Amino acid sequence: MINVTKSHIPSMKVFNRYFQKAIDKNWITNRGELVKELEEKLKNYLGVSQLTLTTNGTLPIQIAIKALELRGEIITTPFSYVATTSSIVWEGCTPVFVDIDPLHFTIDPELIEDSITDKTSAILATHVYGNPCDVDAIDQIAKRNNLKVIYDSAHCFGVNYMGKSIFTYGDVSTCSFHATKIFHTGEGGCFVSSDEQLHQKMFYHHNFGHDGTEAFFGLGINAKMSELQAAMGLAVFDEIPQILERRRNAVEIYDKLLESTDLGRFHVREGTDWNYHYYPVLFSSEELLLKAMKHLKLNGNHPRRYYYPSLNTLPYVNYKEMPISESISKRVLCLPLSSYLKEDQIKAITDIICEIL
Ligand SMILES: *Cc1c(COP(=O)(O)O)cnc(C)c1O
């Protein structure tokens, strides 16, 4: 069976060597040595000044909303994973959807300003498939209207835009290190902010609000990463170059084999060093997508409809029509992509798709 993704399993010898350090100290969580070591490595690798590891990629979004004290309406994208929208609702704010641009699949900045009201407090957008939003336009809109900006950068490990880490844009960027992501810690994530005060506030929030063992800064939650997760992260981190190389290779093979088809693609924004996180293809109709999916599954391939449904159709939000996101959601399919995918497997997948087209 070939799934949409396959978690990269690092060398168990290396994993055990790292984890043994935690065992030797009998220190399994609460900011142990491994979490701190991984944070340092990631800050260096990603080129960011402040980064805190968390236990998943959803809590940092909620913590960012909390720390920025957002209220009322938050402008957001309907084309993302459900965690982007659910975090807004969970924090007691109202998501206001703005449609995406049909080339990049990211929120359309030209439509943002029309949706701003006196209740709008922020923009929460996703760099979908690791493709940067139009960060410069969003930055200008936010400044003009006194709004905060959070980027759900769950797909962006290692992505650079205009020569610097995509995590350096906006007030806060969050990432996910879930087992299905390029770099992973089983479950995990982080938040990044260059604002020292804000970062410190989020840091308190992620550890129950503790300021020392007996004093409290304020309200908090438990979003700490454990040493088990960090050991996995350190072991995977050592293999990042191979992971990226194998994914790039797989994407190039897909591109070549699907070159002559009329499948639609998203455009990687100019100025981006992309990370080959997903391989989405756009069918001309949902009917054709379903047919392709059926045949792929019969042959043991399990692509996923990332992202379906369009989030403006969730049962707990106010529905407003988003024609582009709804249309793309119905027609986009992410083909299997991982560090293990072989050329003959890609060939089998593309043969099935070509036959259906
Ligand atoms: C994976 C993902 C998340 C959630 O991350 P978890 O680590 O699973 O909590 C949030 N947003 C997007 C866009 C994602 O793809």
Short mmCIF file of C-alpha atoms and ligand atoms in Angstrom, two decimals:
data_model
loop_
_atom_site.label_atom_id
_atom_site.label_comp_id
_atom_site.label_asym_id
_atom_site.label_seq_id
_atom_site.Cartn_x
_atom_site.Cartn_y
_atom_site.Cartn_z
CA MET A 1 0.00 0.00 0.00
CA ILE A 2 1.33 3.43 -0.92
CA ASN A 3 -0.14 6.29 1.08
CA VAL A 4 -0.14 9.99 0.32
CA THR A 5 2.87 10.17 2.59
CA LYS A 6 5.11 7.80 4.47
CA SER A 7 6.74 8.93 7.69
CA HIS A 8 10.49 9.08 7.45
CA ILE A 9 11.92 6.63 9.99
CA PRO A 10 15.42 7.68 10.97
CA SER A 11 18.25 5.40 12.04
CA MET A 12 17.12 3.67 15.23
CA LYS A 13 20.73 3.51 16.37
CA VAL A 14 20.90 7.29 16.25
CA PHE A 15 17.46 7.66 17.83
CA ASN A 16 18.47 5.38 20.70
CA ARG A 17 21.74 7.21 21.19
CA TYR A 18 19.86 10.49 21.60
CA PHE A 19 17.12 9.05 23.76
CA GLN A 20 19.65 7.32 26.02
CA LYS A 21 20.80 10.81 27.08
CA ALA A 22 17.32 11.50 28.47
CA ILE A 23 17.19 8.08 30.14
CA ASP A 24 20.60 8.59 31.74
CA LYS A 25 19.37 11.84 33.24
CA ASN A 26 15.95 10.40 34.07
CA TRP A 27 14.52 13.55 32.47
CA ILE A 28 11.76 12.72 30.00
CA THR A 29 9.98 16.04 29.57
CA ASN A 30 9.81 19.65 30.87
CA ARG A 31 12.42 21.20 28.61
CA GLY A 32 15.07 18.55 28.83
CA GLU A 33 18.45 18.61 27.16
CA LEU A 34 17.15 17.11 23.91
CA VAL A 35 14.42 19.71 23.42
CA LYS A 36 16.96 22.47 23.95
CA GLU A 37 19.46 20.83 21.58
CA LEU A 38 16.80 20.46 18.88
CA GLU A 39 15.69 24.08 19.31
CA GLU A 40 19.27 25.28 18.80
CA LYS A 41 19.72 23.12 15.71
CA LEU A 42 16.44 24.28 14.20
CA LYS A 43 17.13 27.96 14.88
CA ASN A 44 20.44 27.62 13.10
CA TYR A 45 19.08 25.56 10.22
CA LEU A 46 16.07 27.79 9.65
CA GLY A 47 17.86 31.07 10.30
CA VAL A 48 15.48 32.39 12.95
CA SER A 49 16.34 34.11 16.22
CA GLN A 50 13.64 32.66 18.50
CA LEU A 51 11.82 29.34 18.25
CA THR A 52 10.03 27.25 20.87
CA LEU A 53 9.14 23.61 20.32
CA THR A 54 5.61 22.47 21.10
CA THR A 55 3.81 19.15 21.33
CA ASN A 56 1.95 19.62 18.04
CA GLY A 57 1.34 22.20 15.32
CA THR A 58 -2.16 23.25 16.37
CA LEU A 59 -1.55 24.53 19.90
CA PRO A 60 0.99 27.14 18.71
CA ILE A 61 -1.71 28.65 16.47
CA GLN A 62 -4.04 28.88 19.45
CA ILE A 63 -1.27 30.22 21.67
CA ALA A 64 -0.45 32.90 19.08
CA ILE A 65 -4.10 34.00 18.98
CA LYS A 66 -4.14 34.08 22.79
CA ALA A 67 -0.83 35.92 23.15
CA LEU A 68 -1.79 38.58 20.59
CA GLU A 69 -5.06 39.00 22.52
CA LEU A 70 -7.07 38.76 19.34
CA ARG A 71 -10.80 39.36 19.52
CA GLY A 72 -13.72 39.54 17.13
CA GLU A 73 -13.01 38.64 13.52
CA ILE A 74 -9.92 37.03 12.05
CA ILE A 75 -9.52 37.03 8.30
CA THR A 76 -8.42 33.61 7.07
CA THR A 77 -8.10 31.25 4.14
CA PRO A 78 -10.69 28.60 3.29
CA PHE A 79 -7.99 26.45 1.66
CA SER A 80 -5.98 24.83 4.45
CA TYR A 81 -6.14 22.04 6.96
CA VAL A 82 -9.04 22.30 9.42
CA ALA A 83 -6.66 23.26 12.30
CA THR A 84 -6.29 26.76 10.85
CA THR A 85 -10.01 27.48 11.19
CA SER A 86 -10.71 25.40 14.30
CA SER A 87 -8.01 27.30 16.22
CA ILE A 88 -9.79 30.60 15.53
CA VAL A 89 -13.15 29.25 16.67
CA TRP A 90 -11.62 27.45 19.69
CA GLU A 91 -10.15 30.76 20.84
CA GLY A 92 -13.57 32.40 20.70
CA CYS A 93 -12.97 34.45 17.55
CA THR A 94 -14.92 34.44 14.30
CA PRO A 95 -13.24 33.29 11.08
CA VAL A 96 -13.96 35.55 8.12
CA PHE A 97 -13.01 33.77 4.93
CA VAL A 98 -11.36 35.42 1.97
CA ASP A 99 -11.01 33.43 -1.24
CA ILE A 100 -7.68 32.23 -2.63
CA ASP A 101 -5.82 33.23 -5.73
CA PRO A 102 -6.21 30.53 -8.39
CA LEU A 103 -2.53 30.46 -9.34
CA HIS A 104 -0.86 30.07 -5.93
CA PHE A 105 -3.79 28.65 -3.89
CA THR A 106 -2.95 31.13 -1.09
CA ILE A 107 -5.25 33.87 0.28
CA ASP A 108 -5.92 36.60 -2.31
CA PRO A 109 -4.65 39.90 -0.86
CA GLU A 110 -6.75 41.89 -3.32
CA LEU A 111 -9.88 40.59 -1.61
CA ILE A 112 -8.72 41.08 1.97
CA GLU A 113 -9.45 44.77 2.41
CA ASP A 114 -13.11 44.46 1.43
CA SER A 115 -13.57 42.01 4.30
CA ILE A 116 -12.05 44.20 7.01
CA THR A 117 -14.57 45.61 9.49
CA ASP A 118 -14.16 47.47 12.78
CA LYS A 119 -14.18 44.04 14.46
CA THR A 120 -11.22 42.64 12.50
CA SER A 121 -8.17 42.01 14.67
CA ALA A 122 -5.86 39.88 12.51
CA ILE A 123 -5.09 37.90 9.39
CA LEU A 124 -4.32 34.19 9.80
CA ALA A 125 -3.15 32.73 6.51
CA THR A 126 -1.57 29.45 5.40
CA HIS A 127 1.45 29.06 3.14
CA VAL A 128 -0.31 26.15 1.51
CA TYR A 129 1.86 23.22 0.29
CA GLY A 130 4.83 25.30 1.44
CA ASN A 131 4.00 28.00 -1.12
CA PRO A 132 4.41 31.45 0.48
CA CYS A 133 1.42 33.77 0.69
CA ASP A 134 1.86 37.19 -0.89
CA VAL A 135 3.55 38.25 2.35
CA ASP A 136 4.49 41.76 1.19
CA ALA A 137 0.94 42.68 0.19
CA ILE A 138 -0.44 41.16 3.41
CA ASP A 139 2.14 43.07 5.45
CA GLN A 140 1.09 46.37 3.86
CA ILE A 141 -2.62 45.70 4.40
CA ALA A 142 -1.96 44.75 8.02
CA LYS A 143 0.05 47.92 8.66
CA ARG A 144 -2.55 50.15 7.01
CA ASN A 145 -5.34 48.62 9.08
CA ASN A 146 -3.49 47.96 12.32
CA LEU A 147 -3.93 44.18 12.14
CA LYS A 148 -1.75 41.37 13.46
CA VAL A 149 -0.53 38.64 11.12
CA ILE A 150 -0.13 34.94 11.95
CA TYR A 151 1.11 32.47 9.36
CA ASP A 152 0.22 28.81 9.64
CA SER A 153 3.52 27.58 8.19
CA ALA A 154 2.86 23.90 8.90
CA HIS A 155 4.10 22.95 5.41
CA CYS A 156 7.08 25.26 5.34
CA PHE A 157 9.99 23.46 6.91
CA GLY A 158 13.08 24.82 5.18
CA VAL A 159 11.22 27.15 2.80
CA ASN A 160 12.98 30.43 2.05
CA TYR A 161 11.32 33.40 0.43
CA MET A 162 13.33 36.30 -0.97
CA GLY A 163 16.46 34.87 0.59
CA LYS A 164 15.19 34.41 4.13
CA SER A 165 13.19 31.92 6.11
CA ILE A 166 9.46 32.13 5.47
CA PHE A 167 9.12 31.87 9.27
CA THR A 168 10.48 35.42 9.62
CA TYR A 169 7.36 36.99 8.05
CA GLY A 170 4.32 38.11 10.07
CA ASP A 171 4.07 38.59 13.85
CA VAL A 172 4.13 34.84 14.48
CA SER A 173 4.75 31.77 12.35
CA THR A 174 3.79 28.29 13.48
CA CYS A 175 4.94 24.94 12.15
CA SER A 176 3.86 21.31 12.51
CA PHE A 177 6.25 18.42 13.01
CA HIS A 178 3.54 15.79 12.70
CA ALA A 179 4.68 12.39 11.41
CA THR A 180 3.27 13.20 7.96
CA LYS A 181 5.33 16.36 7.54
CA ILE A 182 8.79 16.63 5.92
CA PHE A 183 10.61 17.09 9.19
CA HIS A 184 8.87 15.39 12.09
CA THR A 185 9.00 14.48 15.76
CA GLY A 186 6.06 12.02 15.64
CA GLU A 187 3.74 14.70 16.96
CA GLY A 188 5.22 18.15 17.35
CA GLY A 189 5.48 21.72 16.22
CA CYS A 190 6.86 25.12 17.08
CA PHE A 191 6.20 28.83 17.13
CA VAL A 192 8.58 31.47 15.83
CA SER A 193 8.54 35.20 16.40
CA SER A 194 11.23 37.85 16.20
CA ASP A 195 9.36 40.02 18.73
CA GLU A 196 11.11 39.22 22.02
CA GLN A 197 8.27 40.23 24.34
CA LEU A 198 5.65 38.40 22.30
CA HIS A 199 7.80 35.28 22.08
CA GLN A 200 8.33 35.31 25.84
CA LYS A 201 4.58 35.62 26.39
CA MET A 202 3.91 32.63 24.11
CA PHE A 203 6.65 30.75 25.93
CA TYR A 204 4.84 31.28 29.25
CA HIS A 205 1.53 30.30 27.67
CA HIS A 206 2.96 26.99 26.41
CA ASN A 207 4.03 25.95 29.92
CA PHE A 208 0.92 26.56 32.06
CA GLY A 209 1.87 30.21 32.49
CA HIS A 210 4.72 29.21 34.83
CA ASP A 211 7.30 31.87 35.62
CA GLY A 212 9.56 29.66 37.73
CA THR A 213 8.19 26.80 39.80
CA GLU A 214 5.92 28.77 42.08
CA ALA A 215 5.16 32.05 40.30
CA PHE A 216 2.77 32.54 37.38
CA PHE A 217 2.98 35.02 34.54
CA GLY A 218 -0.65 34.45 33.68
CA LEU A 219 -2.90 31.93 31.98
CA GLY A 220 -1.30 29.00 30.22
CA ILE A 221 -1.81 25.60 28.70
CA ASN A 222 0.41 22.55 28.34
CA ALA A 223 2.02 22.54 24.89
CA LYS A 224 5.48 21.32 25.88
CA MET A 225 7.43 18.93 23.70
CA SER A 226 8.74 15.78 25.43
CA GLU A 227 12.22 14.27 25.20
CA LEU A 228 10.83 11.28 23.28
CA GLN A 229 9.60 13.61 20.56
CA ALA A 230 12.85 15.59 20.58
CA ALA A 231 14.93 12.39 20.25
CA MET A 232 12.92 11.50 17.14
CA GLY A 233 13.40 15.05 15.85
CA LEU A 234 17.16 15.00 16.39
CA ALA A 235 17.46 11.66 14.59
CA VAL A 236 15.33 12.87 11.66
CA PHE A 237 17.19 16.19 11.59
CA ASP A 238 20.46 14.35 10.83
CA GLU A 239 18.83 12.94 7.68
CA ILE A 240 17.26 16.15 6.34
CA PRO A 241 19.58 16.46 3.33
CA GLN A 242 18.66 12.94 2.10
CA ILE A 243 14.95 13.52 2.79
CA LEU A 244 14.88 16.71 0.74
CA GLU A 245 16.99 15.22 -2.05
CA ARG A 246 14.77 12.13 -2.41
CA ARG A 247 11.60 14.23 -2.44
CA ARG A 248 13.01 16.61 -5.03
CA ASN A 249 13.94 13.61 -7.13
CA ALA A 250 10.43 12.13 -6.85
CA VAL A 251 8.83 15.46 -7.80
CA GLU A 252 11.05 15.72 -10.87
CA ILE A 253 10.03 12.22 -11.98
CA TYR A 254 6.34 13.04 -11.50
CA ASP A 255 6.77 16.29 -13.43
CA LYS A 256 8.37 14.48 -16.34
CA LEU A 257 5.82 11.67 -16.46
CA LEU A 258 2.83 14.02 -16.23
CA GLU A 259 4.29 16.70 -18.48
CA SER A 260 2.03 16.02 -21.45
CA THR A 261 -1.22 15.83 -19.47
CA ASP A 262 -3.59 18.76 -18.98
CA LEU A 263 -3.58 18.41 -15.18
CA GLY A 264 -3.53 21.81 -13.48
CA ARG A 265 -0.76 22.83 -11.05
CA PHE A 266 -0.22 25.50 -8.47
CA HIS A 267 2.50 28.04 -9.19
CA VAL A 268 5.33 28.27 -6.72
CA ARG A 269 5.65 31.98 -5.95
CA GLU A 270 8.62 33.63 -7.59
CA GLY A 271 11.54 34.08 -5.19
CA THR A 272 10.79 30.86 -3.29
CA ASP A 273 13.14 28.00 -2.43
CA TRP A 274 10.42 25.40 -2.23
CA ASN A 275 10.59 22.22 -0.10
CA TYR A 276 8.72 19.61 -2.24
CA HIS A 277 6.26 18.99 0.56
CA TYR A 278 3.26 17.82 -1.49
CA TYR A 279 2.48 16.81 -5.05
CA PRO A 280 -0.98 18.25 -5.78
CA VAL A 281 -2.57 17.91 -9.21
CA LEU A 282 -5.76 19.62 -10.34
CA PHE A 283 -8.32 17.68 -12.38
CA SER A 284 -10.75 19.37 -14.77
CA SER A 285 -13.71 17.99 -12.80
CA GLU A 286 -14.49 16.34 -9.48
CA GLU A 287 -15.90 13.40 -11.40
CA LEU A 288 -12.54 12.77 -13.03
CA LEU A 289 -10.76 13.11 -9.68
CA LEU A 290 -13.03 10.52 -8.08
CA LYS A 291 -12.47 8.16 -10.96
CA ALA A 292 -8.69 8.55 -10.69
CA MET A 293 -8.85 8.04 -6.94
CA LYS A 294 -10.90 4.89 -7.32
CA HIS A 295 -8.48 3.34 -9.79
CA LEU A 296 -5.44 4.37 -7.77
CA LYS A 297 -6.93 2.75 -4.67
CA LEU A 298 -7.72 -0.46 -6.55
CA ASN A 299 -4.02 -0.62 -7.26
CA GLY A 300 -2.96 0.02 -3.67
CA ASN A 301 -2.25 3.75 -3.97
CA HIS A 302 -3.87 6.09 -1.48
CA PRO A 303 -3.73 9.73 -2.50
CA ARG A 304 -5.53 12.29 -0.31
CA ARG A 305 -7.84 15.17 -1.06
CA TYR A 306 -5.75 17.89 0.56
CA TYR A 307 -7.67 20.16 1.06
CA TYR A 308 -11.25 19.05 0.91
CA PRO A 309 -13.75 20.32 1.88
CA SER A 310 -13.21 24.04 1.55
CA LEU A 311 -13.18 25.29 5.17
CA ASN A 312 -15.94 27.88 4.62
CA THR A 313 -18.31 24.87 4.38
CA LEU A 314 -17.50 23.53 7.87
CA PRO A 315 -20.61 22.97 10.00
CA TYR A 316 -19.50 25.43 12.71
CA VAL A 317 -18.74 28.52 10.60
CA ASN A 318 -20.94 31.02 8.78
CA TYR A 319 -21.08 29.85 5.19
CA LYS A 320 -20.16 32.39 2.55
CA GLU A 321 -19.49 31.33 -1.00
CA MET A 322 -15.80 31.04 -1.93
CA PRO A 323 -15.96 30.08 -5.60
CA ILE A 324 -12.25 29.52 -6.22
CA SER A 325 -11.47 27.62 -3.05
CA GLU A 326 -14.59 25.46 -3.43
CA SER A 327 -13.79 24.68 -7.03
CA ILE A 328 -10.14 23.83 -6.36
CA SER A 329 -10.98 21.81 -3.22
CA LYS A 330 -13.26 19.60 -5.28
CA ARG A 331 -10.66 18.99 -7.98
CA VAL A 332 -7.28 18.81 -6.23
CA LEU A 333 -5.58 15.56 -5.30
CA CYS A 334 -2.25 15.10 -3.53
CA LEU A 335 -0.39 12.17 -5.04
CA PRO A 336 1.81 9.97 -2.84
CA LEU A 337 5.13 11.63 -2.02
CA SER A 338 7.72 10.60 0.55
CA SER A 339 11.40 10.00 1.00
CA TYR A 340 10.80 6.31 0.18
CA LEU A 341 8.87 6.60 -3.09
CA LYS A 342 10.59 4.76 -5.96
CA GLU A 343 10.62 5.57 -9.66
CA ASP A 344 8.63 2.44 -10.62
CA GLN A 345 5.97 3.30 -8.02
CA ILE A 346 5.65 6.80 -9.46
CA LYS A 347 5.45 5.30 -12.93
CA ALA A 348 2.61 2.99 -11.84
CA ILE A 349 0.70 5.94 -10.36
CA THR A 350 1.15 8.21 -13.36
CA ASP A 351 0.25 5.38 -15.78
CA ILE A 352 -3.13 4.99 -14.06
CA ILE A 353 -3.76 8.72 -14.15
CA CYS A 354 -2.73 9.07 -17.78
CA GLU A 355 -5.03 6.24 -18.77
CA ILE A 356 -8.01 7.90 -17.05
CA LEU A 357 -7.28 11.26 -18.64
C1 LIG B 1 -0.56 19.53 9.79
C2 LIG B 1 -1.21 20.86 9.80
C3 LIG B 1 -1.62 21.50 10.99
C4 LIG B 1 -1.72 20.78 12.31
O1 LIG B 1 -0.58 20.32 12.82
P1 LIG B 1 -0.60 19.19 13.94
O2 LIG B 1 0.86 19.07 14.26
O3 LIG B 1 -1.17 17.95 13.32
O4 LIG B 1 -1.39 19.69 15.09
C5 LIG B 1 -2.07 22.81 10.94
N1 LIG B 1 -2.18 23.45 9.77
C6 LIG B 1 -1.83 22.88 8.59
C7 LIG B 1 -1.95 23.67 7.35
C8 LIG B 1 -1.36 21.55 8.58
O5 LIG B 1 -1.07 20.97 7.41
#
